[in-house]
Structures are given as C-alpha cells and as structure tokens.
Tab-separated table of C-alpha atoms in Angstrom:
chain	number	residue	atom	x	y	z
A	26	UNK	CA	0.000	0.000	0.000
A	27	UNK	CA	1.665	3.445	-1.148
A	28	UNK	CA	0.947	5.987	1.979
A	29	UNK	CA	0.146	9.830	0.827
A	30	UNK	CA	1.580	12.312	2.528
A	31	UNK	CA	-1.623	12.832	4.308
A	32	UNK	CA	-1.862	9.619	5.943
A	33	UNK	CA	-2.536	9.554	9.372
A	34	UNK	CA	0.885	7.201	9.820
A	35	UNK	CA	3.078	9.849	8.421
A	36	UNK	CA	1.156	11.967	10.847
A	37	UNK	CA	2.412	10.141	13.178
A	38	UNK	CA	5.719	9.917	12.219
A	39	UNK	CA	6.012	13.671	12.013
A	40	UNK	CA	5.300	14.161	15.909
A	41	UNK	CA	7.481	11.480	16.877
A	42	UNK	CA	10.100	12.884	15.291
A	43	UNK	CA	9.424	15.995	16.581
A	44	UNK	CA	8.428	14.998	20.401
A	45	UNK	CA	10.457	14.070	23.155
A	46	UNK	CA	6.958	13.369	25.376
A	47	UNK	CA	5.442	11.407	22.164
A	48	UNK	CA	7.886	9.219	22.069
A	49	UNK	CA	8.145	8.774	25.728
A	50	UNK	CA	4.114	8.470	25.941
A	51	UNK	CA	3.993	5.996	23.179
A	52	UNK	CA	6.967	3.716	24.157
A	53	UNK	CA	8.875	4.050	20.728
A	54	UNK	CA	11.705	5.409	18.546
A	55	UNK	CA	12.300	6.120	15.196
A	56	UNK	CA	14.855	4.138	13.478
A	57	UNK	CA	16.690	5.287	9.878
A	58	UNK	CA	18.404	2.769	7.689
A	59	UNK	CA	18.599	-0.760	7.314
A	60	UNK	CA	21.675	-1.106	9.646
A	61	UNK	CA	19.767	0.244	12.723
A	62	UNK	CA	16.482	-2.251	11.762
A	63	UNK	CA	19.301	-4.908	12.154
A	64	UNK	CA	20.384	-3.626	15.004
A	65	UNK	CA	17.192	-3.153	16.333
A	66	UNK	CA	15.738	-6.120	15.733
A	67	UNK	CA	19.232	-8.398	16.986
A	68	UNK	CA	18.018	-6.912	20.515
A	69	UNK	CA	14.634	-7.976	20.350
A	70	UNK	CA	13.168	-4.765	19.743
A	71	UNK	CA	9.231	-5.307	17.992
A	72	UNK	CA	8.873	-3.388	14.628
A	73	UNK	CA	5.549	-1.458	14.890
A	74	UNK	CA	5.843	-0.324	11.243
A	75	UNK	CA	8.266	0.182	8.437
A	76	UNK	CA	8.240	2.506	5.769
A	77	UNK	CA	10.358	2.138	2.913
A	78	UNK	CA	10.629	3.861	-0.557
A	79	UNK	CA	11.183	1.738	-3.972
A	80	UNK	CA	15.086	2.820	-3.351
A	81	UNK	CA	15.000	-0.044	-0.854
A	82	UNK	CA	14.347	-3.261	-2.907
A	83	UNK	CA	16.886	-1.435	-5.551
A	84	UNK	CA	19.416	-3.098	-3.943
A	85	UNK	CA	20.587	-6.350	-2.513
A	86	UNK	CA	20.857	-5.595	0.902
A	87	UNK	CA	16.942	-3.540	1.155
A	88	UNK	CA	15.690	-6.654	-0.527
A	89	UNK	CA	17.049	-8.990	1.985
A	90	UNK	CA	15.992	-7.159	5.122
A	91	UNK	CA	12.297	-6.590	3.249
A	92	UNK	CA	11.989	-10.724	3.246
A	93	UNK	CA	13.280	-10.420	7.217
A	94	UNK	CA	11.199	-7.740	7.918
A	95	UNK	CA	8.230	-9.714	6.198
A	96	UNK	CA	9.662	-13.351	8.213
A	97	UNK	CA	8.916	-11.163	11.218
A	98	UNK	CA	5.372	-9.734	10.426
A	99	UNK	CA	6.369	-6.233	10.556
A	100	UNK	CA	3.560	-4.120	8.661
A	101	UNK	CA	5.509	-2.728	5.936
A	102	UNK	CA	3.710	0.230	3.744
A	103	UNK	CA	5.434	1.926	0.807
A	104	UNK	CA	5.948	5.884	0.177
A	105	UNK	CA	7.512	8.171	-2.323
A	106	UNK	CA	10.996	8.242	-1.881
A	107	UNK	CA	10.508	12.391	-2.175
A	108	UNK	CA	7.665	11.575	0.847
A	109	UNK	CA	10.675	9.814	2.732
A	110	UNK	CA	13.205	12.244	2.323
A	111	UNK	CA	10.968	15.095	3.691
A	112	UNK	CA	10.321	13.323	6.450
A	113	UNK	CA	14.156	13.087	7.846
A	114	UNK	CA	16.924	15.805	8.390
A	115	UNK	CA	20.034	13.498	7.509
A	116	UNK	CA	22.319	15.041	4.923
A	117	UNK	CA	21.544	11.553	3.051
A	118	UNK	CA	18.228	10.550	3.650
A	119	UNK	CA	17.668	6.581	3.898
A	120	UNK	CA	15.045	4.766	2.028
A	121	UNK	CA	14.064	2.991	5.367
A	122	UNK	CA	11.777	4.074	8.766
A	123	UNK	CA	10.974	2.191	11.449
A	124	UNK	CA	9.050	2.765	14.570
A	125	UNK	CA	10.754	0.571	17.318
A	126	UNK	CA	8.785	-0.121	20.574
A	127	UNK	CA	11.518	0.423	23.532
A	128	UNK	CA	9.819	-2.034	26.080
A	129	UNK	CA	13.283	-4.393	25.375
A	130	UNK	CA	15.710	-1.239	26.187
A	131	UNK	CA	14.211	-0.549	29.591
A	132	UNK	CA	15.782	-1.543	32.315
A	133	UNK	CA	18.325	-3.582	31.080
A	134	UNK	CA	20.856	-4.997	33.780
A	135	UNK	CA	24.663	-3.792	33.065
A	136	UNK	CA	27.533	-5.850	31.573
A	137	UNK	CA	28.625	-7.949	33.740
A	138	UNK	CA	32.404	-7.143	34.068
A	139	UNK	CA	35.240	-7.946	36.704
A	140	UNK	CA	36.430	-3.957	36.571
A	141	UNK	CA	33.185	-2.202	35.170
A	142	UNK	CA	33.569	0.981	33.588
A	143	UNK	CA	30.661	3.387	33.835
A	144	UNK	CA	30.229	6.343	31.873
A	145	UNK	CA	27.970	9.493	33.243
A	146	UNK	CA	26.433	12.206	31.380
A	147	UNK	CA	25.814	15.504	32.647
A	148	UNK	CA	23.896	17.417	30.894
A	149	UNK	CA	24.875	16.723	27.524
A	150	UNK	CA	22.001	18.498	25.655
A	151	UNK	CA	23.177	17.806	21.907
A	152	UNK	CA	21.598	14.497	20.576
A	153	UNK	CA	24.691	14.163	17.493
A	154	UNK	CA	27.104	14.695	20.889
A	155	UNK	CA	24.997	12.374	22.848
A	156	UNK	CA	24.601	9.081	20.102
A	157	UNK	CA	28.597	9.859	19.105
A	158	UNK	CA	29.152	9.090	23.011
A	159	UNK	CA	27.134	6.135	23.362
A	160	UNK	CA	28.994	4.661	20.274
A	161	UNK	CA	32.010	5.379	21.890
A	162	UNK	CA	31.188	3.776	25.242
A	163	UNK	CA	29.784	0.819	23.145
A	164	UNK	CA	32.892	0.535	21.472
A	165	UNK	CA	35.268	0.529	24.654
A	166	UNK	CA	33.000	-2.105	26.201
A	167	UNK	CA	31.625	0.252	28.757
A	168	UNK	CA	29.222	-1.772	31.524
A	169	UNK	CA	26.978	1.055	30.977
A	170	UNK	CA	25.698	4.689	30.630
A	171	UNK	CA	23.906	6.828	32.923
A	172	UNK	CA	22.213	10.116	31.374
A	173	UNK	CA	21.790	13.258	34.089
A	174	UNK	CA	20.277	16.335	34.324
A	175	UNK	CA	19.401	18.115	31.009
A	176	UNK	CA	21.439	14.972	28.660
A	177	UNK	CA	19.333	14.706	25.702
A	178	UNK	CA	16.852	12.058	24.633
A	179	UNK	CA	18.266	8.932	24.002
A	180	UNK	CA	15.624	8.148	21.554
A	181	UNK	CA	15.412	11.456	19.327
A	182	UNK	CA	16.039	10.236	16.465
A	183	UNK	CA	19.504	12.126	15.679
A	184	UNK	CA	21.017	10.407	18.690
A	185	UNK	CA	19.831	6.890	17.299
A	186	UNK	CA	20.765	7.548	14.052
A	187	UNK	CA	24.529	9.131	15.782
A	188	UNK	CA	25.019	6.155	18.091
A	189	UNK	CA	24.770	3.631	14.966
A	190	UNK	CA	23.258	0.891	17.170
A	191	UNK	CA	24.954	1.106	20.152
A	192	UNK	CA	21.709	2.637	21.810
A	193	UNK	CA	20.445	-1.007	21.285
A	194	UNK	CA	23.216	-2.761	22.831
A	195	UNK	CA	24.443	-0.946	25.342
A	196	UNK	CA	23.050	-0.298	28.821
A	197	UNK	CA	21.543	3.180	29.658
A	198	UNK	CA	19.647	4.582	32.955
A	199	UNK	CA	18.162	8.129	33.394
A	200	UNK	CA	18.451	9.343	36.734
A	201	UNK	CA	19.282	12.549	39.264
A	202	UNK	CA	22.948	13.105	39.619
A	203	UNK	CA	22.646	12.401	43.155
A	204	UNK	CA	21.035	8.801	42.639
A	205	UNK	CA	23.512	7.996	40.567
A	206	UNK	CA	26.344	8.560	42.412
A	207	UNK	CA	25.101	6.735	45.529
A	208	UNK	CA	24.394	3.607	43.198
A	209	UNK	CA	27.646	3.793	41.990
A	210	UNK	CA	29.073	4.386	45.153
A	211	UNK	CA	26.953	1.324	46.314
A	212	UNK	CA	28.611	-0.670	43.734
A	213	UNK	CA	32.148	0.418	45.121
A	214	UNK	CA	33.227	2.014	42.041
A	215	UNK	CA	36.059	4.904	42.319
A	216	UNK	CA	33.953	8.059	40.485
A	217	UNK	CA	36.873	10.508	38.410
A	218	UNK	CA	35.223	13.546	37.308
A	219	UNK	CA	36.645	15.319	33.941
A	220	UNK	CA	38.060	19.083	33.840
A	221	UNK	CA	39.324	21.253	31.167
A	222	UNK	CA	42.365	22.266	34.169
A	223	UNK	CA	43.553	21.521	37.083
A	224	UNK	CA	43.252	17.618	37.083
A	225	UNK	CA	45.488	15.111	37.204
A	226	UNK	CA	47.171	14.324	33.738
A	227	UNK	CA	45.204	12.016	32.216
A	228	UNK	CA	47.352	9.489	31.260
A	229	UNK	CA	48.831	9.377	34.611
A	230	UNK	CA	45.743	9.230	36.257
A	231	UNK	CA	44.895	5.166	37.499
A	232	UNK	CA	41.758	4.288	35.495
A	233	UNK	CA	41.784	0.710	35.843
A	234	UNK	CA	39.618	-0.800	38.855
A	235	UNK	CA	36.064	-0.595	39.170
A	236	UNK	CA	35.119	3.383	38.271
A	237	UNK	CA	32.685	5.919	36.274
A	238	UNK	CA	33.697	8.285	34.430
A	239	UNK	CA	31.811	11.803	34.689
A	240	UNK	CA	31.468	14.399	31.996
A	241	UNK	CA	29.767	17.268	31.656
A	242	UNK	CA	27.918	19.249	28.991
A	243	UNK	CA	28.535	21.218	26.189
A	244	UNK	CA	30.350	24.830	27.120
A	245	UNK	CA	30.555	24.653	30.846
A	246	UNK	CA	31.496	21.396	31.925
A	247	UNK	CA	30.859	19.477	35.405
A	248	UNK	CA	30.510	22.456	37.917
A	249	UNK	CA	32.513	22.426	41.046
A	250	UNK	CA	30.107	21.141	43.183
A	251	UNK	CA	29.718	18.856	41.359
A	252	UNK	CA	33.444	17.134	41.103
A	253	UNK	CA	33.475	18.140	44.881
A	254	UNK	CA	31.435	14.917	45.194
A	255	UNK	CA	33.773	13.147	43.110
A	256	UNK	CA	36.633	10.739	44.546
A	257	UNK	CA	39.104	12.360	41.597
A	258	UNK	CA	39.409	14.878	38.719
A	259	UNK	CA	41.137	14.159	35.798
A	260	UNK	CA	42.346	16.432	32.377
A	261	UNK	CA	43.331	16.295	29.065
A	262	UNK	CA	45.876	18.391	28.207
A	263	UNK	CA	45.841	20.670	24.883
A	264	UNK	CA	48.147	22.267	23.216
A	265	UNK	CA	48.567	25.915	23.800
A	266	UNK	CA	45.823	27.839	22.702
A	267	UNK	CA	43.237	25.617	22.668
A	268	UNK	CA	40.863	26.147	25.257
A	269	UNK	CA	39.034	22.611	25.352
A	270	UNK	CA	37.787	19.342	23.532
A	271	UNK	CA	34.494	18.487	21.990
A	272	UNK	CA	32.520	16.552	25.088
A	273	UNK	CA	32.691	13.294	22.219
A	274	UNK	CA	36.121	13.813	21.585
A	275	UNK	CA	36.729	14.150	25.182
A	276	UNK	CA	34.845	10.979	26.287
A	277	UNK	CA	36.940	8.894	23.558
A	278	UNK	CA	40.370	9.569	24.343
A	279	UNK	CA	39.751	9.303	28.323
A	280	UNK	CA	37.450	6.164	27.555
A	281	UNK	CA	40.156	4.485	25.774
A	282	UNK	CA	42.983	5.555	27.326
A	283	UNK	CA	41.110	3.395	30.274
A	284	UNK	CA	40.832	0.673	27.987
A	285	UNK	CA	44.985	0.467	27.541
A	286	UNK	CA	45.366	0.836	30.839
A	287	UNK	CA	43.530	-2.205	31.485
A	288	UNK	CA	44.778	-4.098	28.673
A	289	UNK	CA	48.788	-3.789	29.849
C-alpha cells in the first residue's frame, strides 16, 4: 500500500520525530536505515511499522531485510521516496523508517564485568554529541551509561541515528545526579570527574579498577560542586591555545585511554 503524505501514519511519524513526550508516551523510537532495523531487531526490539521507498528493494541488501522484515510480520507500507526524504533531516536521507517499541531497552541490567567501567552524562544536551558518546562507550565495552540532568533524549532520532546501534546494545539509565552517584558508590566504584584544568594528567591518572567516568555538557562542563562529590578529577591536556575538547572527543580519548590501561 503506497501511503500519501496525508496519511494519518506519516502523521504520526512527524510528531514522533518531533516529540520528546510522544515518544516517551507511546513507548517508541524512530529508526533510519537498514543497519539500525538490524540492530534493532538483533536486541529484540518489535517493529511497529516500516516505511520504505522503492530505493530499498533497488538493492541487494533492502531486498534482503524486506523478506526479514516480512519473516517477522512487521507491517511494511510503501511511500515516495521524495515523501521519505521530507520526512528526515540526515544530509543523506535513507530509504528505510521504522518505529521501534523500547519495552526491550528498559531496564536492562549492566555488563557484567570484573572492573566495570561506567560512563555518566551531565547534561549533555546535543543528541549528534549524545549518540557519538554512546557509540564510543559501546565501542570501549563500557558496563553502561547513565544520562543526568538536562542529557538529551536517548531516543530522538539524531542520537539513534549518531550512536549507529549502540543505543540497542548498550546499557543506559536516566536518573538525578545524586542517585547515581550513591548507586555507583553502592557498587564500590572509584567516580573521576573530567576538567578542562587543574586535574590530574590524564594518562597518569589510574583508570583501571572498578570506576565511572563523569562528563559534563557542552560549554561549561561538570561544575565544582559537582566534582566536589567526586573521589578524583582528571584532564586532558591541549596544546597551547586551545581552550578545550568536543565533550565526544573528550569521552573517547579518556574512555580508551582506560581501555589500555587495562589491557597492559
């Protein structure tokens, strides 16, 4: 069935695009691509609906996740691909949209890991920044991520699309700052809190052990009162000049600087 753009499913997928609180209300996200349906669907995630655009069966790889999508009884309806491509904001649209129920992502227990390493957002407002950083923490085998204060949705669709499936695999709790440094207190990790000065160097710094690693937003950082809580503060040093790192770049390097410390 070809959907106009006046169909009350593209309605639909307008708000949820659009709505933190819709998507939230409704229990879903909005997936882009056929790499995220994979993704998606590898962590048992139920496809509510798919939308797809003739571009999809063009090729080899659309065709085969059409027959998967159709071995799984997702409702699949067909638009315009100039209907698709006004309904996302990537530079290069995909010929794919899926509305993902998030039931499977709640409350997921953290990797189990001898030395976990948790990473803590504070206020990380930018959904590119935020889905870059989950990737990241994905990729360094973080036991999880915990989202404070004003961090941005982890379902708006830029994050998913940013985090290129690592919002389906790894870990992630919302919570006040202050709950989630008595849990993690609770679970006897060492908390290290990230500055733009007046830390320890970084690579100097012990990051191997149980510990979370604490950034802050976009701009201003953790505050002091916040790393006052903290056991230690650690920085990256820049050459001169530069004032300070992108938050993503920033969570790399320390996140994987961790990662060779615990590999030697």
């Amino acid at each position: 069935m070809n959907l106009g753009r006046s169909h009350p499913l593209l309605k639909r997928l307008r708000l949820l695009r659009k709505s933190a609180d819709a998507r939230r209300e409704q229990g879903v996200l909005i997936a882009e691509g056929v790499h995220l349906a994979r993704e998606a669907l590898a962590a048992g995630c139920e496809l509510e609906a798919a939308l797809f655009d003739p571009r999809l069966a063009a090729s080899e790889e659309g065709a085969d996740l059409l027959a998967v999508l159709t071995e799984h009884d997702v409702p699949r309806h067909e638009i315009a691909a100039s209907v698709m491509d006004g309904l996302q904001d990537a530079r290069s649209p995909q010929p794919l949209l899926l509305i993902v129920r998030t039931a499977a992502l709640a409350g997921r227990p953290w990797r189990t890991l001898r030395d976990p390493l948790v990473v803590v957002c504070d206020g990380v407002q930018d959904p590119g920044n935020f889905g870059a950083i989950l990737r990241s923490a994905d990729a360094a085998g973080a036991a999880a991520l915990i989202a404070t204060g004003p961090t941005a949705d982890p379902h708006h669709p830029r994050t998913v699309r940013a985090s290129m499936g690592s919002v389906f695999r790894l870990p992630l709790d919302r919570m006040e700052l202050s709950a989630a440094t008595r849990r993690l207190r609770d679970e006897n990790l060492t908390l290290i809190g990230t500055s733009v000065c007046g830390g320890e160097d970084y690579r100097d710094a012990r990051l191997t052990g149980p510990c979370a690693l604490f950034f802050g937003g976009e701009g201003a950082g953790l505050g002091e009162a916040v790393l006052h809580t903290l056991d230690r503060t650690v920085t990256i040093p820049l050459h001169a000049g530069v004032e300070s790192l992108s938050v993503g770049a920033a969570v790399a390097v320390t996140l994987f600087e961790a990662v060779r410390q615990r590999r030697e």
